[in-house]
Tab-separated table of C-alpha atoms in Angstrom:
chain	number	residue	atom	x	y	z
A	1162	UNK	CA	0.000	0.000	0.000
A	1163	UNK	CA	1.370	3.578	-0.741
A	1164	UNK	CA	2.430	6.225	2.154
A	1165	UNK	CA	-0.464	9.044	2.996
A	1166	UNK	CA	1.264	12.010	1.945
A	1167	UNK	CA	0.545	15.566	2.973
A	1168	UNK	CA	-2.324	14.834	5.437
A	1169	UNK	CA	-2.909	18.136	8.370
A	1170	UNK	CA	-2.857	15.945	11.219
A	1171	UNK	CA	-4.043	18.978	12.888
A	1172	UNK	CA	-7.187	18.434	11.686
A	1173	UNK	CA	-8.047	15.408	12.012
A	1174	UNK	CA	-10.254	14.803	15.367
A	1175	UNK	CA	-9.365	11.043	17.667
A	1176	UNK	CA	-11.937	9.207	15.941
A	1177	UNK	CA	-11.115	9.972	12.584
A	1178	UNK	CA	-7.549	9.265	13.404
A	1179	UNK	CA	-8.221	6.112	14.684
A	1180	UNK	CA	-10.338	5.029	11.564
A	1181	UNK	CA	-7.538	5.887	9.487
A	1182	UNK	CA	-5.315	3.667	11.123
A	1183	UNK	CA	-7.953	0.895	11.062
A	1184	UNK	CA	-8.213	0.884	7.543
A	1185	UNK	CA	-4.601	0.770	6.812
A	1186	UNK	CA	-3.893	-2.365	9.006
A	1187	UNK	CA	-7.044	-4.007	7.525
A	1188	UNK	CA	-5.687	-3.509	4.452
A	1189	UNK	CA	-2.182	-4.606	5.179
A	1190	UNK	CA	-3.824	-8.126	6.846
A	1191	UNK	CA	-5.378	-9.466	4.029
A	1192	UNK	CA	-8.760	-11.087	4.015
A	1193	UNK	CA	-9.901	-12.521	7.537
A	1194	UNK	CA	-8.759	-16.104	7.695
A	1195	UNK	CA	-11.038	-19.064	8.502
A	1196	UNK	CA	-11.038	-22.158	9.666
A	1197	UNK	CA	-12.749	-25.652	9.390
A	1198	UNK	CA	-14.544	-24.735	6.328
A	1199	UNK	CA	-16.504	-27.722	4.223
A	1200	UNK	CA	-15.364	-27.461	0.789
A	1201	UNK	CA	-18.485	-26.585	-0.518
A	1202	UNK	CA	-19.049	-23.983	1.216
A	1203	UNK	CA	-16.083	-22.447	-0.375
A	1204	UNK	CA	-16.751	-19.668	-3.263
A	1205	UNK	CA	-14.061	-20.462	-5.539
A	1206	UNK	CA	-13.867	-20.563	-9.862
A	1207	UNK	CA	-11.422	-22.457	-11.155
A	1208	UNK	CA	-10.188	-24.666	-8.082
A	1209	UNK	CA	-7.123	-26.481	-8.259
A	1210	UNK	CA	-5.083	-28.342	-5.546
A	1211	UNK	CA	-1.466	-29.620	-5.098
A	1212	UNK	CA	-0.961	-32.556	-2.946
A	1213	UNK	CA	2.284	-31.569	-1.663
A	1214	UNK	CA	4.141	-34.648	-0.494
A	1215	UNK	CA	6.490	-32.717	1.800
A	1216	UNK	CA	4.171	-30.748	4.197
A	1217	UNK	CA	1.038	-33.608	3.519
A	1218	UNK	CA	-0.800	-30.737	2.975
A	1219	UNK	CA	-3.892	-29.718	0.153
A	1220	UNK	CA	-2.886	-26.708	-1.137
A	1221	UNK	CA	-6.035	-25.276	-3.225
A	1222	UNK	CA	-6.426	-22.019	-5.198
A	1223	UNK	CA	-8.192	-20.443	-8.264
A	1224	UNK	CA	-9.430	-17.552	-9.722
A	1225	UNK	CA	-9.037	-13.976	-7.005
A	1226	UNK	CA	-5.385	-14.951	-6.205
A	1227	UNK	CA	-6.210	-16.725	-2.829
A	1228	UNK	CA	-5.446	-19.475	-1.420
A	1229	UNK	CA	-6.783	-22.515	0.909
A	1230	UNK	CA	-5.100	-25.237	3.447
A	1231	UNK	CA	-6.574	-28.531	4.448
A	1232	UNK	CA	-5.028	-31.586	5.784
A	1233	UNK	CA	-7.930	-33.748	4.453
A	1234	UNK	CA	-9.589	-32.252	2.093
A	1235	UNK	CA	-12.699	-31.899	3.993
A	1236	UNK	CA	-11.700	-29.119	6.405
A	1237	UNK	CA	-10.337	-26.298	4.848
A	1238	UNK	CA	-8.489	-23.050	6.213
A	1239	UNK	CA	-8.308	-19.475	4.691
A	1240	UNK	CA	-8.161	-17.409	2.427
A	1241	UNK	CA	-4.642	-16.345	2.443
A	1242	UNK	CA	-2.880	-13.561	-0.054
A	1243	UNK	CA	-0.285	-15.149	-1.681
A	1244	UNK	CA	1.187	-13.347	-4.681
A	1245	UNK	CA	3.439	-10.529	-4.634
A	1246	UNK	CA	2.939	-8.857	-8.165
A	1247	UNK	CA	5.143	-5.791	-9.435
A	1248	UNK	CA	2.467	-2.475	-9.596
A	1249	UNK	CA	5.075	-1.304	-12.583
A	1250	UNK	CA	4.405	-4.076	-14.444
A	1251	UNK	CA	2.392	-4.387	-17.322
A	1252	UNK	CA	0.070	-6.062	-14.915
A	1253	UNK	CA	-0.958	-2.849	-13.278
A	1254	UNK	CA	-1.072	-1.829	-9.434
A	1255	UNK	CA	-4.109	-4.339	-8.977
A	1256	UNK	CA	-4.422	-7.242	-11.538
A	1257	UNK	CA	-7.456	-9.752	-12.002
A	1258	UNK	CA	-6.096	-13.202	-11.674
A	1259	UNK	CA	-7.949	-16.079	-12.733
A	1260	UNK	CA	-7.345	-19.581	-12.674
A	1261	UNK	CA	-4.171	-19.734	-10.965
A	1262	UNK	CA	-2.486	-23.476	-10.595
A	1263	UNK	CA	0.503	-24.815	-8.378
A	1264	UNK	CA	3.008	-26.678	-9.284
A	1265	UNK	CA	6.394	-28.259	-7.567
A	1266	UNK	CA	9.408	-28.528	-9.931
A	1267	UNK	CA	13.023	-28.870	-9.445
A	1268	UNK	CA	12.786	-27.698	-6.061
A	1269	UNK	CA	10.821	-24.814	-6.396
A	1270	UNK	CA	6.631	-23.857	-6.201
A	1271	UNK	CA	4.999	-22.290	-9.816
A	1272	UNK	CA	2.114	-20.478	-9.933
A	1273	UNK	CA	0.981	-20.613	-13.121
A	1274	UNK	CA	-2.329	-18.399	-13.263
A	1275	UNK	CA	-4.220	-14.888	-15.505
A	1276	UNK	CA	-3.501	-11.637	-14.925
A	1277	UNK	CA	-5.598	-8.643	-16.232
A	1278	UNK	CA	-5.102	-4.768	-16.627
A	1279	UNK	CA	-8.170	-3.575	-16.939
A	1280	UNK	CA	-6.934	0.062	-17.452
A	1281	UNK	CA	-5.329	-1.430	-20.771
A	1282	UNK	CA	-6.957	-1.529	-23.564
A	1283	UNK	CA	-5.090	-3.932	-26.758
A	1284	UNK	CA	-8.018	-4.255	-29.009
A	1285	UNK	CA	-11.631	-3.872	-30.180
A	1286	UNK	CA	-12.891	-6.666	-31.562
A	1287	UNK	CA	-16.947	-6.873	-32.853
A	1288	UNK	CA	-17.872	-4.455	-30.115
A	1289	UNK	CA	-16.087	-6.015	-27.378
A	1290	UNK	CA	-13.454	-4.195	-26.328
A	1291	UNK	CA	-9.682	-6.675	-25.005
A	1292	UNK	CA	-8.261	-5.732	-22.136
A	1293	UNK	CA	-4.837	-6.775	-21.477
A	1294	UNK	CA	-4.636	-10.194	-20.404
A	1295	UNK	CA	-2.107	-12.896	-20.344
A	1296	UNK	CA	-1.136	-16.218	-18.790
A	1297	UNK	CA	2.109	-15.556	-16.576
A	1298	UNK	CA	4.067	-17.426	-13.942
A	1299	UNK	CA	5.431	-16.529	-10.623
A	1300	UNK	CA	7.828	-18.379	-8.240
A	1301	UNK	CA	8.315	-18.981	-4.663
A	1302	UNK	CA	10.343	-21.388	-1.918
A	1303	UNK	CA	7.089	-22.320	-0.188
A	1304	UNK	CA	3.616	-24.109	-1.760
A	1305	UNK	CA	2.059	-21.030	0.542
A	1306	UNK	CA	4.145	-18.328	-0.703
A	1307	UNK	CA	4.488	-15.708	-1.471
A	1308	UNK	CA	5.160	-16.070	-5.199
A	1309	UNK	CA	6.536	-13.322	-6.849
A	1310	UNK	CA	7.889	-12.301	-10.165
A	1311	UNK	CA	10.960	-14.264	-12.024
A	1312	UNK	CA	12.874	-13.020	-15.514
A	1313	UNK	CA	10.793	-12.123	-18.192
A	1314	UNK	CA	8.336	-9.356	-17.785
A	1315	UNK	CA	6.171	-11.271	-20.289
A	1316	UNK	CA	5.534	-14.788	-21.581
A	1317	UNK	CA	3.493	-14.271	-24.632
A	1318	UNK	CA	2.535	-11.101	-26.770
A	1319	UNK	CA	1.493	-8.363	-25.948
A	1320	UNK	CA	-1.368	-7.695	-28.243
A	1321	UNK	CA	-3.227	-11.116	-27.647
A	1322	UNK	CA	-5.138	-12.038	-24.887
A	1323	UNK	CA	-4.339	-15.946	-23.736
A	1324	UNK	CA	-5.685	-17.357	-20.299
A	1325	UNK	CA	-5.322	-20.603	-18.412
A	1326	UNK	CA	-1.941	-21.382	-18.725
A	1327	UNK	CA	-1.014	-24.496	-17.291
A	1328	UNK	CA	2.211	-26.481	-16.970
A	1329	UNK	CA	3.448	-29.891	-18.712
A	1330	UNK	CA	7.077	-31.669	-19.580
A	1331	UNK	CA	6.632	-33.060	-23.113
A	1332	UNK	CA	8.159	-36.161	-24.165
A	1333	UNK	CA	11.617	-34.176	-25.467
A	1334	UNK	CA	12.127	-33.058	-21.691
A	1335	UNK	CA	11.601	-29.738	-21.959
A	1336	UNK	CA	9.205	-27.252	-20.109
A	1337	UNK	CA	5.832	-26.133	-21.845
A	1338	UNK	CA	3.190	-23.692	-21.037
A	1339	UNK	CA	-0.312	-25.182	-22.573
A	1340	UNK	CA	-3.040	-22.025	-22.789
A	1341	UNK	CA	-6.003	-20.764	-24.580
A	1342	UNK	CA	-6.136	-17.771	-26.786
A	1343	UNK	CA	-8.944	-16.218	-26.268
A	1344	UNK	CA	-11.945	-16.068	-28.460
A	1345	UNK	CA	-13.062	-12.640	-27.893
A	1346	UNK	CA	-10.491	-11.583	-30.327
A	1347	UNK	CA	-10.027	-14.679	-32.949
A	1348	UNK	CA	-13.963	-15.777	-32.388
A	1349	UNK	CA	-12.618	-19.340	-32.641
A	1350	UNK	CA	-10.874	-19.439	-29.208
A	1351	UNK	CA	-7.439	-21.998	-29.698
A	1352	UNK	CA	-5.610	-24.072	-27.281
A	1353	UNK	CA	-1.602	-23.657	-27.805
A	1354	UNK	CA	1.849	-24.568	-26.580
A	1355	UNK	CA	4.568	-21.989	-25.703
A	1356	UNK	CA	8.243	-23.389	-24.573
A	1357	UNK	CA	9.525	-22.423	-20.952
A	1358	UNK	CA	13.133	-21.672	-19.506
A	1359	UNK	CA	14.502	-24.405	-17.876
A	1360	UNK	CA	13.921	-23.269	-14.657
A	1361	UNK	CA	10.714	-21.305	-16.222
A	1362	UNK	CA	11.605	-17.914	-15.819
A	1363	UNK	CA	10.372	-16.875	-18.902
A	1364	UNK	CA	9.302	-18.273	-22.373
A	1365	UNK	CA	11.342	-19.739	-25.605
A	1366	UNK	CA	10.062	-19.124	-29.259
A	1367	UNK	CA	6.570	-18.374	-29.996
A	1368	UNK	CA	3.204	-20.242	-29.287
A	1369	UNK	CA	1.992	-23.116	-31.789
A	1370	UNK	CA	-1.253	-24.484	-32.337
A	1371	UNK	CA	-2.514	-27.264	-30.595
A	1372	UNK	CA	-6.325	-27.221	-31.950
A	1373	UNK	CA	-9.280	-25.027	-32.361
A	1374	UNK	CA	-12.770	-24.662	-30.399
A	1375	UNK	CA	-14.579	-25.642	-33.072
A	1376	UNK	CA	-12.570	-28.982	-33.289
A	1377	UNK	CA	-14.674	-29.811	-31.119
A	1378	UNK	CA	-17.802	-32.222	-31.501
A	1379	UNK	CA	-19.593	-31.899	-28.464
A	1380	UNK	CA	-19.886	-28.114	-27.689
A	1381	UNK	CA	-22.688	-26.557	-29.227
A	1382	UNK	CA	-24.212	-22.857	-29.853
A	1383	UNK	CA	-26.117	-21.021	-32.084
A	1384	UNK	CA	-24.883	-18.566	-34.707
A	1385	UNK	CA	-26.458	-15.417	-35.880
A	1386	UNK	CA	-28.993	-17.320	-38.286
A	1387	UNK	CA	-29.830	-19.479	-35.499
A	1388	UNK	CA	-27.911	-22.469	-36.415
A	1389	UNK	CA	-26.339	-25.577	-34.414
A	1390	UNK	CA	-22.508	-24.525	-34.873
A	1391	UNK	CA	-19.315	-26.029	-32.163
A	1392	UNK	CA	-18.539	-23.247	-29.198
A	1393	UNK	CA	-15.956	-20.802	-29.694
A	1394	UNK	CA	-14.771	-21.156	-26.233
A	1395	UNK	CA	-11.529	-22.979	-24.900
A	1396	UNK	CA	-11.009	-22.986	-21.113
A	1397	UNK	CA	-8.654	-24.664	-18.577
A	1398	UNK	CA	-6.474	-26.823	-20.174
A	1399	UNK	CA	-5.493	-30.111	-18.086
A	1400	UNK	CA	-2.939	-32.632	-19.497
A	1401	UNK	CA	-2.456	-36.100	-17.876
A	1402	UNK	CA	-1.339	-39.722	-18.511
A	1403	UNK	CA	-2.985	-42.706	-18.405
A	1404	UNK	CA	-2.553	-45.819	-17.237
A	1405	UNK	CA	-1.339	-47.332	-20.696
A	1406	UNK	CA	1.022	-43.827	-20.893
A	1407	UNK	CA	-1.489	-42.203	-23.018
A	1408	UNK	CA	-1.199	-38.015	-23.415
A	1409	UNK	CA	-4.743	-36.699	-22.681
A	1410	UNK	CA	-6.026	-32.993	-21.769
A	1411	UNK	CA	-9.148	-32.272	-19.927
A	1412	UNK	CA	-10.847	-28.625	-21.055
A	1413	UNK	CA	-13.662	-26.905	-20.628
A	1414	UNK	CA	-16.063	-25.439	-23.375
A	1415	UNK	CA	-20.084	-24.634	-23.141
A	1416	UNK	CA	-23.619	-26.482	-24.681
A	1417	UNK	CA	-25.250	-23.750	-25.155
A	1418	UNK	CA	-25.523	-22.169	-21.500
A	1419	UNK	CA	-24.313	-25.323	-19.845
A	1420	UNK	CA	-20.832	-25.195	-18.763
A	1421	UNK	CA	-19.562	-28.904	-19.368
A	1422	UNK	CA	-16.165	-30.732	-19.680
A	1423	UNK	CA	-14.668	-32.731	-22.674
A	1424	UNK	CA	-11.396	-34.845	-23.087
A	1425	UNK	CA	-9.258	-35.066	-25.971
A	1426	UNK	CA	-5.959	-37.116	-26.633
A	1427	UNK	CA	-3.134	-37.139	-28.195
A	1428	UNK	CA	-1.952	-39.477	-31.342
A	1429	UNK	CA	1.565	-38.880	-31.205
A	1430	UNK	CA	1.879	-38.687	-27.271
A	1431	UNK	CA	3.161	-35.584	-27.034
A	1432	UNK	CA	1.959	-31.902	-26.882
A	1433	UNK	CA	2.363	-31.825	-31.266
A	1434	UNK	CA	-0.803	-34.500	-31.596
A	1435	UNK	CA	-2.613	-34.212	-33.314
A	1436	UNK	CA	-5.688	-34.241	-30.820
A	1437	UNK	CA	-8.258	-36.872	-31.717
A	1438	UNK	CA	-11.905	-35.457	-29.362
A	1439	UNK	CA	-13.833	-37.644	-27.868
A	1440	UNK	CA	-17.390	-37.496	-28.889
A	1441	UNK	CA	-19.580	-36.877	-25.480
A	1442	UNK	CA	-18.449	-34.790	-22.534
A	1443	UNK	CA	-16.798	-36.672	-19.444
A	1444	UNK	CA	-18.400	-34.530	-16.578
A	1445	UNK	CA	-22.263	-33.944	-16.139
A	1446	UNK	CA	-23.762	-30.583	-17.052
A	1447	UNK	CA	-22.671	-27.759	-14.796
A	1448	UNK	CA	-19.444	-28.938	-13.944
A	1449	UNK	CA	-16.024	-28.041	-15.490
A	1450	UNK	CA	-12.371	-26.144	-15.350
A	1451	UNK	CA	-11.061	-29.335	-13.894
A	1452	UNK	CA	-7.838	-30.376	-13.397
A	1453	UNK	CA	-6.594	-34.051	-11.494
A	1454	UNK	CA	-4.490	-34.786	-8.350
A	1455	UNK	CA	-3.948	-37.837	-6.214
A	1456	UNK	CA	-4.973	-37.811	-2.866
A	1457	UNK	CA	-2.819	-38.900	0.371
A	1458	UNK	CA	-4.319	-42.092	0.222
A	1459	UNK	CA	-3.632	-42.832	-3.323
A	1460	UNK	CA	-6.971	-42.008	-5.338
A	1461	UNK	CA	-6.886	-39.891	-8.471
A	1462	UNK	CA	-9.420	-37.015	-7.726
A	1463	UNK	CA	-10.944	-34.464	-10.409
A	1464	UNK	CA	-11.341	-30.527	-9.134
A	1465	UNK	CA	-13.800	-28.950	-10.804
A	1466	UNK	CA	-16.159	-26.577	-10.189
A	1467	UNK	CA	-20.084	-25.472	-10.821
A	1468	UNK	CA	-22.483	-22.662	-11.470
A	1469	UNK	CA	-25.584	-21.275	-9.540
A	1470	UNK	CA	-27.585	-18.389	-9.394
A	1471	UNK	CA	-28.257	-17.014	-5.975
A	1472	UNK	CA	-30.110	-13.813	-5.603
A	1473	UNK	CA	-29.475	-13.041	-9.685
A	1474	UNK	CA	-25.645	-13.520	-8.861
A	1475	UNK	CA	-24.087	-16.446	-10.361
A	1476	UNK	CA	-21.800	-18.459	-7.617
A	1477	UNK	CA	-19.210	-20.747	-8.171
A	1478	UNK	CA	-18.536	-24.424	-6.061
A	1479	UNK	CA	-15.598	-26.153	-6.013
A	1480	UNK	CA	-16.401	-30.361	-6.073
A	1481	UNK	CA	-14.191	-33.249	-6.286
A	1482	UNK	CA	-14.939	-36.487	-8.465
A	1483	UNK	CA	-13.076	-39.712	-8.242
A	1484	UNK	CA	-11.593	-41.247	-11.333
A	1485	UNK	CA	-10.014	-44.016	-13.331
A	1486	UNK	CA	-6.724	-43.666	-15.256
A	1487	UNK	CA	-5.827	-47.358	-15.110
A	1488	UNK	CA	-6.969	-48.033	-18.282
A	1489	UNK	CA	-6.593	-46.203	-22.089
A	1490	UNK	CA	-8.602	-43.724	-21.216
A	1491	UNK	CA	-9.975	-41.123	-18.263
A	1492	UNK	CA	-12.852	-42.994	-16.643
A	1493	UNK	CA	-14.960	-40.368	-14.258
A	1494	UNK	CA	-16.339	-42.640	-11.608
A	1495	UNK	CA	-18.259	-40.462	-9.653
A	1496	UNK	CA	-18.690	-37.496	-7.217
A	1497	UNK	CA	-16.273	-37.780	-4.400
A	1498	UNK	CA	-16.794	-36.654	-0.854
A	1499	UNK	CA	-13.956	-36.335	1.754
């Protein structure tokens, strides 16, 4: 928070004085911390939760930049602030962030998540105006935090909005950012591949097609004549392996209004494909932005998350399903409660 300059103490009565100070420490705190919260009656888009073997701890976070504790997955503490962004950055004093996701490598904690500027403006694109948005990736000692900034001030251009960025090591060892660009500007959102540093501190190259929303054959909406056409939404990217070392990626696309979640895999194996869809969606409708751990005690879970409208406002719930990798393909066996 920036020093109050040029304020006439003199002025200021006890009460006032008091409130000022009130504010500031309120500020500097963070959000007020809970405890022994059910997970769903968490608020939270996007959830996503590293089992981190070396404090057997659930770290879980999302989109607003918070994050959540819990020892079993049924009892949950927070939220706590955990990035430390750079106000000079292209990111602006106060950025959105959206989807963030954890990750352990080589010794270090990643948070891989989407920051916005609103106050920047990049494009105009059928009336809709882009704001400046951008998967990016911040580093810290600690699964907690704080994460703050590494190298590279930015990880893909400038002048095109991408979002969900999540992390994978292909098949030639090397470090890869997977994340959409959004639709809102190419009205056929895409899902693409961008090369990391090795210790991902910044990005290598430029981004490369993976495949297109309307790849797709089970999202559905209608076009301006009123016609059955594939969404042009692509949202939270997931990869995994299965049991028979099969390269899949969970994402997230809409049926209309129905916010649902497909599977696709790879024919090669590795991040290049191509990406053969499967026909149906794997979750039921309502649920999506998922992304798989395994549990303590050895079961693969599936974070997602759902939609309801309370009061006109539209809340979001994080849920867990258990699933089946053992086989050639991901199996969703049902919800799963802690």
């Amino acid at each position: 928070m920036k020093s109050v300059h040029r304020i006439s103490f003199q002025k200021l009565t006890l009460a006032p004085l008091f409130l000022l100070f009130a504010i500031v420490s309120h500020a500097q705190q963070g959000p007020t911390v809970r405890k022994d919260v059910p997970l769903d009656s968490i608020r939270l888009s996007d959830p996503f939760i590293l089992a981190d073997q070396e404090t057997q701890q659930y770290y879980m976070t999302g989109t607003g930049g918070m994050l959540w504790k819990s020892k079993d997955l049924k009892s949950w503490e927070g939220p706590y602030r955990v990035t430390e962004t750079d106000p000079d950055s292209w990111m602006g004093p106060r950025p959105m962030i959206w989807a963030a996701e954890l990750f352990n490598y080589q010794d270090k904690y990643y948070y891989f998540a989407t920051f916005t500027n609103r106050d920047v403006k990049i494009d105009t694109v059928a009336g809709n105006v882009i704001e400046r948005r951008a998967s990016h990736v911040l580093v810290s000692d600690e699964p907690a935090g704080p994460y703050i900034p590494m190298e590279d001030p930015t990880y893909l251009p400038a002048d095109k909005p991408t979002l969900d960025g999540t992390f994978w090591i292909d098949t030639d060892g090397k470090p890869y950012m997977v994340y959409c660009y959004e639709w809102l500007q190419n009205l056929n959102g895409t899902m693409e591949k961008i090369e990391l540093k090795p210790d991902l501190s910044g990005s290598v190259g430029v981004g490369k097609l993976l495949f297109k929303a309307s790849d797709s054959p089970w999202s559905r909406e209608k076009d301006a004549n009123g016609n059955d056409v594939p969404n042009k939404v692509t949202d939270g990217p997931f990869l995994f392996e299965t049991g028979s070392g099969r390269l899949g990626m969970i994402w997230t696309s809409w049926i209309y209004d129905t916010y649902v979640q497909g599977v696709v895999y790879s024919e090669s194996g590795t991040l290049d494909g191509p990406w053969i869809h499967e026909e149906e969606p794997i979750t039921p409708p309502n649920f999506g932005h998922g992304m798989l751990f395994t549990s303590f005690d050895n079961k693969t879970l599936m974070s997602v998350h759902s939609h309801k409208s309370v009061n006109g406002r539209t809340i979001r719930i994080p849920h867990l399903f258990e699933v089946d990798l053992t086989g050639d393909k991901l199996v969703v066996v049902g919800p799963y409660v802690p």
